[in-house]
mmCIF file of C-alpha atoms in Angstrom:
data_model
loop_
_atom_site.group_PDB
_atom_site.id
_atom_site.type_symbol
_atom_site.label_atom_id
_atom_site.label_comp_id
_atom_site.label_asym_id
_atom_site.label_seq_id
_atom_site.Cartn_x
_atom_site.Cartn_y
_atom_site.Cartn_z
ATOM 1 C CA UNK A 98 -17.345 -19.259 8.428
ATOM 2 C CA UNK A 99 -17.613 -18.554 4.689
ATOM 3 C CA UNK A 100 -14.825 -17.886 2.603
ATOM 4 C CA UNK A 101 -16.018 -14.173 1.756
ATOM 5 C CA UNK A 102 -15.791 -13.850 5.723
ATOM 6 C CA UNK A 103 -12.232 -14.725 5.310
ATOM 7 C CA UNK A 104 -11.633 -12.884 2.600
ATOM 8 C CA UNK A 105 -12.508 -9.624 4.600
ATOM 9 C CA UNK A 106 -10.554 -10.535 7.284
ATOM 10 C CA UNK A 107 -7.891 -11.238 5.174
ATOM 11 C CA UNK A 108 -7.894 -7.871 3.656
ATOM 12 C CA UNK A 109 -8.417 -6.208 7.134
ATOM 13 C CA UNK A 110 -5.247 -7.600 7.996
ATOM 14 C CA UNK A 111 -3.672 -6.523 5.267
ATOM 15 C CA UNK A 112 -4.681 -2.767 6.010
ATOM 16 C CA UNK A 113 -3.569 -3.129 9.793
ATOM 17 C CA UNK A 114 -0.272 -4.132 8.781
ATOM 18 C CA UNK A 115 -0.134 -1.465 6.449
ATOM 19 C CA UNK A 116 -1.031 0.889 8.499
ATOM 20 C CA UNK A 117 1.258 0.057 11.356
ATOM 21 C CA UNK A 118 4.010 -0.447 8.801
ATOM 22 C CA UNK A 119 3.656 2.969 7.562
ATOM 23 C CA UNK A 120 4.238 4.446 11.396
ATOM 24 C CA UNK A 121 6.842 1.895 12.837
ATOM 25 C CA UNK A 122 8.959 2.000 9.562
ATOM 26 C CA UNK A 123 11.807 4.377 9.462
ATOM 27 C CA UNK A 124 13.291 3.584 5.997
ATOM 28 C CA UNK A 125 11.537 4.656 2.652
ATOM 29 C CA UNK A 126 11.200 1.527 1.158
ATOM 30 C CA UNK A 127 9.735 -0.134 3.722
ATOM 31 C CA UNK A 128 7.110 2.556 4.036
ATOM 32 C CA UNK A 129 6.814 2.127 0.286
ATOM 33 C CA UNK A 130 6.134 -1.366 1.101
ATOM 34 C CA UNK A 131 3.941 -0.561 3.575
ATOM 35 C CA UNK A 132 1.701 1.682 1.543
ATOM 36 C CA UNK A 133 1.562 -1.473 -1.270
ATOM 37 C CA UNK A 134 0.303 -4.010 1.291
ATOM 38 C CA UNK A 135 -2.637 -1.464 2.469
ATOM 39 C CA UNK A 136 -3.522 -0.812 -1.190
ATOM 40 C CA UNK A 137 -3.932 -4.734 -1.655
ATOM 41 C CA UNK A 138 -6.139 -5.091 0.971
ATOM 42 C CA UNK A 139 -7.975 -2.585 -0.178
ATOM 43 C CA UNK A 140 -7.929 -4.596 -3.492
ATOM 44 C CA UNK A 141 -8.949 -7.639 -2.097
ATOM 45 C CA UNK A 142 -11.698 -5.758 0.331
ATOM 46 C CA UNK A 143 -13.089 -4.458 -3.379
ATOM 47 C CA UNK A 144 -13.433 -7.640 -4.811
ATOM 48 C CA UNK A 145 -14.837 -9.582 -1.657
ATOM 49 C CA UNK A 146 -17.442 -6.668 -1.298
ATOM 50 C CA UNK A 147 -18.773 -7.072 -4.900
ATOM 51 C CA UNK A 148 -19.580 -10.810 -4.605
ATOM 52 C CA UNK A 149 -21.859 -9.783 -1.410
ATOM 53 C CA UNK A 150 -23.670 -7.162 -3.051
ATOM 54 C CA UNK A 151 -25.541 -7.805 -5.940
ATOM 55 C CA UNK A 152 -24.082 -5.593 -8.168
ATOM 56 C CA UNK A 153 -21.835 -6.842 -11.509
ATOM 57 C CA UNK A 154 -18.727 -8.908 -10.666
ATOM 58 C CA UNK A 155 -16.958 -6.777 -13.770
ATOM 59 C CA UNK A 156 -17.598 -3.098 -11.541
ATOM 60 C CA UNK A 157 -15.299 -5.280 -8.824
ATOM 61 C CA UNK A 158 -12.824 -6.311 -11.475
ATOM 62 C CA UNK A 159 -12.481 -2.900 -12.960
ATOM 63 C CA UNK A 160 -12.648 -1.474 -9.315
ATOM 64 C CA UNK A 161 -9.918 -3.613 -8.277
ATOM 65 C CA UNK A 162 -7.767 -3.070 -11.618
ATOM 66 C CA UNK A 163 -8.006 0.749 -10.741
ATOM 67 C CA UNK A 164 -6.419 0.370 -7.597
ATOM 68 C CA UNK A 165 -3.718 -1.794 -8.899
ATOM 69 C CA UNK A 166 -2.792 0.378 -11.426
ATOM 70 C CA UNK A 167 -2.802 3.794 -8.808
ATOM 71 C CA UNK A 168 -0.481 1.332 -6.708
ATOM 72 C CA UNK A 169 1.572 0.588 -9.587
ATOM 73 C CA UNK A 170 1.880 4.418 -10.762
ATOM 74 C CA UNK A 171 2.446 5.382 -6.987
ATOM 75 C CA UNK A 172 5.232 2.506 -6.568
ATOM 76 C CA UNK A 173 6.660 4.215 -9.897
ATOM 77 C CA UNK A 174 6.861 7.631 -8.719
ATOM 78 C CA UNK A 175 8.052 6.987 -4.779
ATOM 79 C CA UNK A 176 10.733 4.860 -6.465
ATOM 80 C CA UNK A 177 11.829 7.662 -8.504
ATOM 81 C CA UNK A 178 11.401 9.495 -5.358
ATOM 82 C CA UNK A 179 13.272 7.605 -3.266
ATOM 83 C CA UNK A 180 16.441 7.551 -5.880
ATOM 84 C CA UNK A 181 16.758 11.389 -5.994
ATOM 85 C CA UNK A 182 16.865 11.643 -1.688
ATOM 86 C CA UNK A 183 19.333 8.930 -1.710
ATOM 87 C CA UNK A 184 21.196 10.822 -4.110
ATOM 88 C CA UNK A 185 21.379 13.880 -2.573
ATOM 89 C CA UNK A 186 21.701 12.796 1.094
ATOM 90 C CA UNK A 187 22.968 9.574 0.829
ATOM 91 C CA UNK A 188 20.449 7.855 3.351
ATOM 92 C CA UNK A 189 17.141 7.017 2.626
ATOM 93 C CA UNK A 190 16.052 6.666 6.499
ATOM 94 C CA UNK A 191 12.884 8.812 7.235
ATOM 95 C CA UNK A 192 13.827 10.484 10.071
ATOM 96 C CA UNK A 193 16.959 12.075 8.750
ATOM 97 C CA UNK A 194 15.499 13.740 6.022
ATOM 98 C CA UNK A 195 14.218 16.611 7.485
ATOM 99 C CA UNK A 196 15.876 19.382 6.089
ATOM 100 C CA UNK A 197 14.759 21.255 2.930
ATOM 101 C CA UNK A 198 17.867 22.865 0.485
ATOM 102 C CA UNK A 199 17.492 24.531 -1.552
#
């Protein structure tokens, strides 16, 4: 088993843990962490896939940097949203936040 296969298996593991965590987590912070795991798995898969193909290495690096930038922007927006939800409802459990008040 070569290293690229191991990288793909680790990326798959990160994605599966992220998806399972999104389904099973109850707090918004836990869901945010699982989304970050999912995106890190996608970035690792992009980097490993560029080594398997004949494309230039900088394309895989650029794709991974785009994924990392999207993950950072997504984390910033979601943390701000979690802060607003906590101030408004007093809790951050996703199951208990189900009312829309205007």
